[in-house]
Amino acid sequence: MTQSNSRRHFIKTTAVLAVGSLASTAFSKSGIASTLFGNSFGSGDTKFTLPALHYRYNALEPHIDALTMEIHHSKHHQAYVNNLNKAMEGLDFFKLGIAPTLPGMFANMSKLPDSIRNNAGGHYNHSIFWHLMKPIGEKAPIGTLADAISKQYGSFDEFKKQFTEASKTLFGSGWAWLIWKNGKLVITTTANQDNPLMQVDGITQGTPILALDVWEHAYYLKNENRRMDYISAWWNVVNWELAEDFYVAAGK
Ligand code: MN3
């Protein structure tokens, strides 16, 4: 094998392994792994691309408006993708021993520059955020996740209250999450475009089940500074079916 072939082989093998393990922990049942990570090799062979939205920009109206969705997806998410590709160009992933994939980068966040952390996070977070919403949501959790939420929080209303509070009080830009960690559901938040999969200083928070973008760009056009209105509206479009799939996969 020539050096460049062996390098390519390493990148492909590690990329497939990394994507494979993420697929088995979070996407096995939902079947959206290829949508989200099919183009995630990034360095060398393929660049990251903006995944198509699986519903129209106006599909979440009246809860989330079409213009916000269009700008958020086609401008903001696209910028994370472009900047991620740009940030990866200057790095030798082979030399670093890091797979140039989202899971590969998340597992080595402390060794990579902030440009990767911000943009790989931005790309991943938005990719799952779009999927975790749908035009006619279930309005409440279903299946085993519904049972787990009731058991742990007493009721869905109590969970909703706590998740809403965490989202509302997050200072500045960031994300609210429901994650699975050490056999428990946990409500948590991250700043900027960080996410619970990122290993920072040796610590990974857990596996995402639910994600809410509370950056102002997610709601300012419609709700101006009223983040609470946006959070209340968002509960109507949560894709609880996918959240259940994530929960089932994460619990294995
Ligand atoms: Mn956003």
mmCIF file of C-alpha atoms and ligand atoms in Angstrom:
data_model
loop_
_atom_site.group_PDB
_atom_site.id
_atom_site.type_symbol
_atom_site.label_atom_id
_atom_site.label_comp_id
_atom_site.label_asym_id
_atom_site.label_seq_id
_atom_site.Cartn_x
_atom_site.Cartn_y
_atom_site.Cartn_z
ATOM 1 C CA MET A 1 0.000 0.000 0.000
ATOM 2 C CA THR A 2 1.430 3.431 -0.874
ATOM 3 C CA GLN A 3 1.546 6.050 1.819
ATOM 4 C CA SER A 4 -1.387 7.989 0.443
ATOM 5 C CA ASN A 5 -3.401 4.819 -0.062
ATOM 6 C CA SER A 6 -2.687 3.670 3.434
ATOM 7 C CA ARG A 7 -3.624 7.073 4.769
ATOM 8 C CA ARG A 8 -6.864 6.975 2.845
ATOM 9 C CA HIS A 9 -7.508 3.455 4.084
ATOM 10 C CA PHE A 10 -6.936 4.576 7.692
ATOM 11 C CA ILE A 11 -9.275 7.519 7.305
ATOM 12 C CA LYS A 12 -11.983 5.420 5.713
ATOM 13 C CA THR A 13 -11.665 2.578 8.197
ATOM 14 C CA THR A 14 -11.661 4.776 11.269
ATOM 15 C CA ALA A 15 -14.457 6.887 9.830
ATOM 16 C CA VAL A 16 -16.637 3.857 9.195
ATOM 17 C CA LEU A 17 -15.918 2.503 12.672
ATOM 18 C CA ALA A 18 -16.685 5.807 14.328
ATOM 19 C CA VAL A 19 -19.879 6.335 12.372
ATOM 20 C CA GLY A 20 -20.806 2.722 12.982
ATOM 21 C CA SER A 21 -20.551 3.051 16.738
ATOM 22 C CA LEU A 22 -22.533 6.274 16.822
ATOM 23 C CA ALA A 23 -25.122 4.674 14.567
ATOM 24 C CA SER A 24 -25.545 1.795 16.939
ATOM 25 C CA THR A 25 -25.875 4.007 19.992
ATOM 26 C CA ALA A 26 -28.200 6.649 18.626
ATOM 27 C CA PHE A 27 -29.606 5.931 15.205
ATOM 28 C CA SER A 28 -30.121 2.223 14.764
ATOM 29 C CA LYS A 29 -33.895 2.244 14.791
ATOM 30 C CA SER A 30 -34.585 5.637 13.298
ATOM 31 C CA GLY A 31 -32.675 4.960 10.098
ATOM 32 C CA ILE A 32 -31.515 8.562 9.773
ATOM 33 C CA ALA A 33 -27.855 7.782 10.365
ATOM 34 C CA SER A 34 -27.064 7.943 6.670
ATOM 35 C CA THR A 35 -28.924 11.227 6.332
ATOM 36 C CA LEU A 36 -26.897 12.793 9.110
ATOM 37 C CA PHE A 37 -23.555 11.097 8.770
ATOM 38 C CA GLY A 38 -23.378 9.619 5.306
ATOM 39 C CA ASN A 39 -21.176 12.489 4.181
ATOM 40 C CA SER A 40 -19.230 12.911 7.358
ATOM 41 C CA PHE A 41 -15.787 11.834 6.162
ATOM 42 C CA GLY A 42 -14.888 15.470 5.720
ATOM 43 C CA SER A 43 -11.169 15.451 5.121
ATOM 44 C CA GLY A 44 -9.707 14.105 1.927
ATOM 45 C CA ASP A 45 -12.477 12.329 0.076
ATOM 46 C CA THR A 46 -15.669 14.183 0.845
ATOM 47 C CA LYS A 47 -16.573 17.468 2.406
ATOM 48 C CA PHE A 48 -19.445 17.945 4.782
ATOM 49 C CA THR A 49 -22.600 19.191 3.111
ATOM 50 C CA LEU A 50 -25.791 20.765 4.391
ATOM 51 C CA PRO A 51 -28.386 18.022 4.886
ATOM 52 C CA ALA A 52 -31.734 18.734 3.239
ATOM 53 C CA LEU A 53 -34.591 19.541 5.564
ATOM 54 C CA HIS A 54 -37.111 16.683 5.504
ATOM 55 C CA TYR A 55 -40.109 19.074 5.596
ATOM 56 C CA ARG A 56 -40.860 22.457 4.041
ATOM 57 C CA TYR A 57 -39.722 25.681 5.661
ATOM 58 C CA ASN A 58 -43.355 26.576 6.408
ATOM 59 C CA ALA A 59 -44.250 23.122 7.750
ATOM 60 C CA LEU A 60 -43.849 24.065 11.420
ATOM 61 C CA GLU A 61 -46.116 27.126 11.166
ATOM 62 C CA PRO A 62 -47.718 28.643 13.156
ATOM 63 C CA HIS A 63 -45.345 27.452 15.877
ATOM 64 C CA ILE A 64 -42.074 28.229 14.096
ATOM 65 C CA ASP A 65 -42.274 30.574 11.119
ATOM 66 C CA ALA A 66 -41.043 29.840 7.602
ATOM 67 C CA LEU A 67 -38.588 32.751 7.351
ATOM 68 C CA THR A 68 -36.853 31.787 10.594
ATOM 69 C CA MET A 69 -36.605 28.178 9.423
ATOM 70 C CA GLU A 70 -35.242 29.200 6.024
ATOM 71 C CA ILE A 71 -32.580 31.537 7.387
ATOM 72 C CA HIS A 72 -31.709 29.175 10.223
ATOM 73 C CA HIS A 73 -31.225 26.209 7.890
ATOM 74 C CA SER A 74 -29.938 27.769 4.668
ATOM 75 C CA LYS A 75 -27.756 30.492 6.211
ATOM 76 C CA HIS A 76 -26.800 29.590 9.787
ATOM 77 C CA HIS A 77 -26.480 25.831 9.412
ATOM 78 C CA GLN A 78 -24.814 26.264 6.015
ATOM 79 C CA ALA A 79 -22.238 28.594 7.598
ATOM 80 C CA TYR A 80 -21.344 25.944 10.218
ATOM 81 C CA VAL A 81 -20.864 23.414 7.421
ATOM 82 C CA ASN A 82 -18.710 25.781 5.337
ATOM 83 C CA ASN A 83 -16.615 26.855 8.308
ATOM 84 C CA LEU A 84 -16.173 23.266 9.461
ATOM 85 C CA ASN A 85 -14.822 22.286 6.032
ATOM 86 C CA LYS A 86 -12.515 25.307 6.100
ATOM 87 C CA ALA A 87 -11.276 24.572 9.642
ATOM 88 C CA MET A 88 -10.559 20.937 8.721
ATOM 89 C CA GLU A 89 -8.437 21.877 5.712
ATOM 90 C CA GLY A 90 -5.537 22.998 7.855
ATOM 91 C CA LEU A 91 -5.408 19.871 10.022
ATOM 92 C CA ASP A 92 -3.634 16.568 9.460
ATOM 93 C CA PHE A 93 -6.102 14.129 11.007
ATOM 94 C CA PHE A 94 -3.949 11.142 10.113
ATOM 95 C CA LYS A 95 -1.041 12.579 12.072
ATOM 96 C CA LEU A 96 -3.321 13.493 14.972
ATOM 97 C CA GLY A 97 -4.750 9.953 14.990
ATOM 98 C CA ILE A 98 -8.268 11.371 14.973
ATOM 99 C CA ALA A 99 -10.984 10.196 12.587
ATOM 100 C CA PRO A 100 -12.163 13.192 10.539
ATOM 101 C CA THR A 101 -15.786 12.492 11.412
ATOM 102 C CA LEU A 102 -18.165 14.183 13.827
ATOM 103 C CA PRO A 103 -17.919 11.361 16.409
ATOM 104 C CA GLY A 104 -14.144 11.217 15.911
ATOM 105 C CA MET A 105 -13.800 14.946 16.515
ATOM 106 C CA PHE A 106 -16.235 15.002 19.452
ATOM 107 C CA ALA A 107 -14.210 12.269 21.192
ATOM 108 C CA ASN A 108 -11.056 14.418 20.921
ATOM 109 C CA MET A 109 -12.389 17.919 21.425
ATOM 110 C CA SER A 110 -9.615 19.072 23.763
ATOM 111 C CA LYS A 111 -6.984 18.355 21.091
ATOM 112 C CA LEU A 112 -8.710 20.359 18.352
ATOM 113 C CA PRO A 113 -9.014 24.129 17.800
ATOM 114 C CA ASP A 114 -12.130 26.106 18.743
ATOM 115 C CA SER A 115 -12.990 26.543 15.056
ATOM 116 C CA ILE A 116 -13.625 22.776 14.913
ATOM 117 C CA ARG A 117 -15.461 22.688 18.239
ATOM 118 C CA ASN A 118 -17.839 25.500 17.256
ATOM 119 C CA ASN A 119 -18.542 24.353 13.717
ATOM 120 C CA ALA A 120 -18.597 20.565 14.157
ATOM 121 C CA GLY A 121 -20.939 21.189 17.084
ATOM 122 C CA GLY A 122 -23.016 23.608 15.017
ATOM 123 C CA HIS A 123 -23.347 21.080 12.202
ATOM 124 C CA TYR A 124 -24.267 18.128 14.425
ATOM 125 C CA ASN A 125 -26.591 20.036 16.763
ATOM 126 C CA HIS A 126 -28.637 21.530 13.935
ATOM 127 C CA SER A 127 -28.752 18.217 12.059
ATOM 128 C CA ILE A 128 -30.442 16.463 14.958
ATOM 129 C CA PHE A 129 -32.509 19.531 15.887
ATOM 130 C CA TRP A 130 -34.277 19.529 12.476
ATOM 131 C CA HIS A 131 -35.080 15.842 12.847
ATOM 132 C CA LEU A 132 -36.287 16.241 16.409
ATOM 133 C CA MET A 133 -39.099 18.473 15.131
ATOM 134 C CA LYS A 134 -41.987 17.588 12.870
ATOM 135 C CA PRO A 135 -45.130 19.324 11.601
ATOM 136 C CA ILE A 136 -47.600 17.339 13.649
ATOM 137 C CA GLY A 137 -45.825 16.356 16.816
ATOM 138 C CA GLU A 138 -47.196 13.859 19.320
ATOM 139 C CA LYS A 139 -47.515 16.635 21.971
ATOM 140 C CA ALA A 140 -46.227 14.232 24.625
ATOM 141 C CA PRO A 141 -43.624 11.479 24.919
ATOM 142 C CA ILE A 142 -44.511 7.993 23.690
ATOM 143 C CA GLY A 143 -43.359 4.443 24.416
ATOM 144 C CA THR A 144 -40.625 3.588 26.860
ATOM 145 C CA LEU A 145 -39.419 7.207 27.039
ATOM 146 C CA ALA A 146 -42.871 8.273 28.251
ATOM 147 C CA ASP A 147 -42.616 5.672 31.046
ATOM 148 C CA ALA A 148 -39.080 6.711 31.950
ATOM 149 C CA ILE A 149 -40.029 10.412 32.101
ATOM 150 C CA SER A 150 -43.037 9.696 34.324
ATOM 151 C CA LYS A 151 -41.000 7.491 36.580
ATOM 152 C CA GLN A 152 -38.135 9.927 36.958
ATOM 153 C CA TYR A 153 -39.933 13.281 36.991
ATOM 154 C CA GLY A 154 -43.295 12.199 38.384
ATOM 155 C CA SER A 155 -45.183 13.401 35.309
ATOM 156 C CA PHE A 156 -44.654 14.778 31.827
ATOM 157 C CA ASP A 157 -45.849 18.190 33.055
ATOM 158 C CA GLU A 158 -43.165 18.255 35.727
ATOM 159 C CA PHE A 159 -40.497 17.252 33.184
ATOM 160 C CA LYS A 160 -41.761 19.921 30.804
ATOM 161 C CA LYS A 161 -41.562 22.495 33.582
ATOM 162 C CA GLN A 162 -37.964 21.606 34.415
ATOM 163 C CA PHE A 163 -36.825 21.452 30.772
ATOM 164 C CA THR A 164 -38.536 24.768 30.051
ATOM 165 C CA GLU A 165 -36.877 26.357 33.072
ATOM 166 C CA ALA A 166 -33.425 25.143 31.990
ATOM 167 C CA SER A 167 -33.992 26.458 28.449
ATOM 168 C CA LYS A 168 -35.364 29.779 29.633
ATOM 169 C CA THR A 169 -32.622 30.518 32.128
ATOM 170 C CA LEU A 170 -29.642 29.497 29.984
ATOM 171 C CA PHE A 171 -27.591 32.690 29.808
ATOM 172 C CA GLY A 172 -26.566 33.779 26.324
ATOM 173 C CA SER A 173 -26.420 31.388 23.377
ATOM 174 C CA GLY A 174 -26.606 27.650 23.737
ATOM 175 C CA TRP A 175 -28.664 24.487 23.782
ATOM 176 C CA ALA A 176 -30.924 22.642 26.215
ATOM 177 C CA TRP A 177 -30.793 18.853 26.170
ATOM 178 C CA LEU A 178 -32.398 15.764 27.556
ATOM 179 C CA ILE A 179 -29.633 13.197 27.704
ATOM 180 C CA TRP A 180 -29.115 9.646 28.868
ATOM 181 C CA LYS A 181 -26.250 9.331 31.316
ATOM 182 C CA ASN A 182 -25.279 6.340 33.473
ATOM 183 C CA GLY A 183 -28.737 4.802 33.274
ATOM 184 C CA LYS A 184 -30.601 8.035 34.010
ATOM 185 C CA LEU A 185 -32.327 10.839 32.143
ATOM 186 C CA VAL A 186 -30.696 14.219 32.744
ATOM 187 C CA ILE A 187 -31.754 17.723 31.703
ATOM 188 C CA THR A 188 -28.684 19.768 30.885
ATOM 189 C CA THR A 189 -27.510 22.781 28.881
ATOM 190 C CA THR A 190 -24.421 23.610 26.848
ATOM 191 C CA ALA A 191 -22.968 26.974 25.855
ATOM 192 C CA ASN A 192 -22.466 28.080 22.257
ATOM 193 C CA GLN A 193 -22.414 25.034 19.948
ATOM 194 C CA ASP A 194 -21.096 22.542 22.475
ATOM 195 C CA ASN A 195 -23.030 19.308 22.868
ATOM 196 C CA PRO A 196 -23.188 16.427 25.354
ATOM 197 C CA LEU A 197 -21.215 14.087 23.056
ATOM 198 C CA MET A 198 -18.121 16.274 23.167
ATOM 199 C CA GLN A 199 -15.339 15.005 25.332
ATOM 200 C CA VAL A 200 -13.820 18.050 26.939
ATOM 201 C CA ASP A 201 -11.084 17.521 29.550
ATOM 202 C CA GLY A 202 -11.886 13.817 29.560
ATOM 203 C CA ILE A 203 -15.575 14.252 30.291
ATOM 204 C CA THR A 204 -18.482 13.371 28.012
ATOM 205 C CA GLN A 205 -21.894 14.394 29.327
ATOM 206 C CA GLY A 206 -24.064 11.720 27.723
ATOM 207 C CA THR A 207 -26.213 10.718 24.754
ATOM 208 C CA PRO A 208 -28.706 13.278 23.365
ATOM 209 C CA ILE A 209 -32.389 12.353 23.317
ATOM 210 C CA LEU A 210 -33.918 15.818 22.896
ATOM 211 C CA ALA A 211 -32.294 19.079 21.732
ATOM 212 C CA LEU A 212 -33.496 22.678 21.796
ATOM 213 C CA ASP A 213 -31.605 25.531 20.156
ATOM 214 C CA VAL A 214 -32.038 28.656 22.282
ATOM 215 C CA TRP A 215 -29.770 30.973 20.288
ATOM 216 C CA GLU A 216 -31.626 34.193 19.453
ATOM 217 C CA HIS A 217 -31.312 33.368 15.735
ATOM 218 C CA ALA A 218 -33.744 30.493 16.391
ATOM 219 C CA TYR A 219 -36.601 32.809 17.365
ATOM 220 C CA TYR A 220 -35.802 36.523 17.132
ATOM 221 C CA LEU A 221 -37.653 37.250 13.852
ATOM 222 C CA LYS A 222 -40.958 35.968 15.189
ATOM 223 C CA ASN A 223 -40.645 36.258 18.946
ATOM 224 C CA GLU A 224 -38.080 39.072 19.236
ATOM 225 C CA ASN A 225 -36.590 38.802 22.726
ATOM 226 C CA ARG A 226 -39.353 36.555 24.090
ATOM 227 C CA ARG A 227 -37.519 33.250 24.363
ATOM 228 C CA MET A 228 -40.316 31.834 26.498
ATOM 229 C CA ASP A 229 -42.850 32.203 23.641
ATOM 230 C CA TYR A 230 -40.534 30.245 21.369
ATOM 231 C CA ILE A 231 -40.032 27.467 23.943
ATOM 232 C CA SER A 232 -43.815 27.176 24.465
ATOM 233 C CA ALA A 233 -44.352 26.962 20.693
ATOM 234 C CA TRP A 234 -41.581 24.390 20.265
ATOM 235 C CA TRP A 235 -43.331 21.852 22.515
ATOM 236 C CA ASN A 236 -45.998 21.556 19.777
ATOM 237 C CA VAL A 237 -43.546 20.330 17.160
ATOM 238 C CA VAL A 238 -41.335 17.950 19.125
ATOM 239 C CA ASN A 239 -40.760 14.673 17.282
ATOM 240 C CA TRP A 240 -41.358 12.349 20.235
ATOM 241 C CA GLU A 241 -41.230 9.339 17.946
ATOM 242 C CA LEU A 242 -37.573 10.049 17.162
ATOM 243 C CA ALA A 243 -36.839 10.936 20.796
ATOM 244 C CA GLU A 244 -38.168 7.478 21.703
ATOM 245 C CA ASP A 245 -35.871 5.911 19.077
ATOM 246 C CA PHE A 246 -32.880 7.803 20.498
ATOM 247 C CA TYR A 247 -33.838 6.724 24.019
ATOM 248 C CA VAL A 248 -34.220 3.075 23.091
ATOM 249 C CA ALA A 249 -30.889 3.095 21.240
ATOM 250 C CA ALA A 250 -29.074 4.982 24.023
ATOM 251 C CA GLY A 251 -30.324 2.633 26.727
ATOM 252 C CA LYS A 252 -28.731 -0.438 25.136
HETATM 253 MN MN MN3 B 1 -29.175 27.611 15.562
#
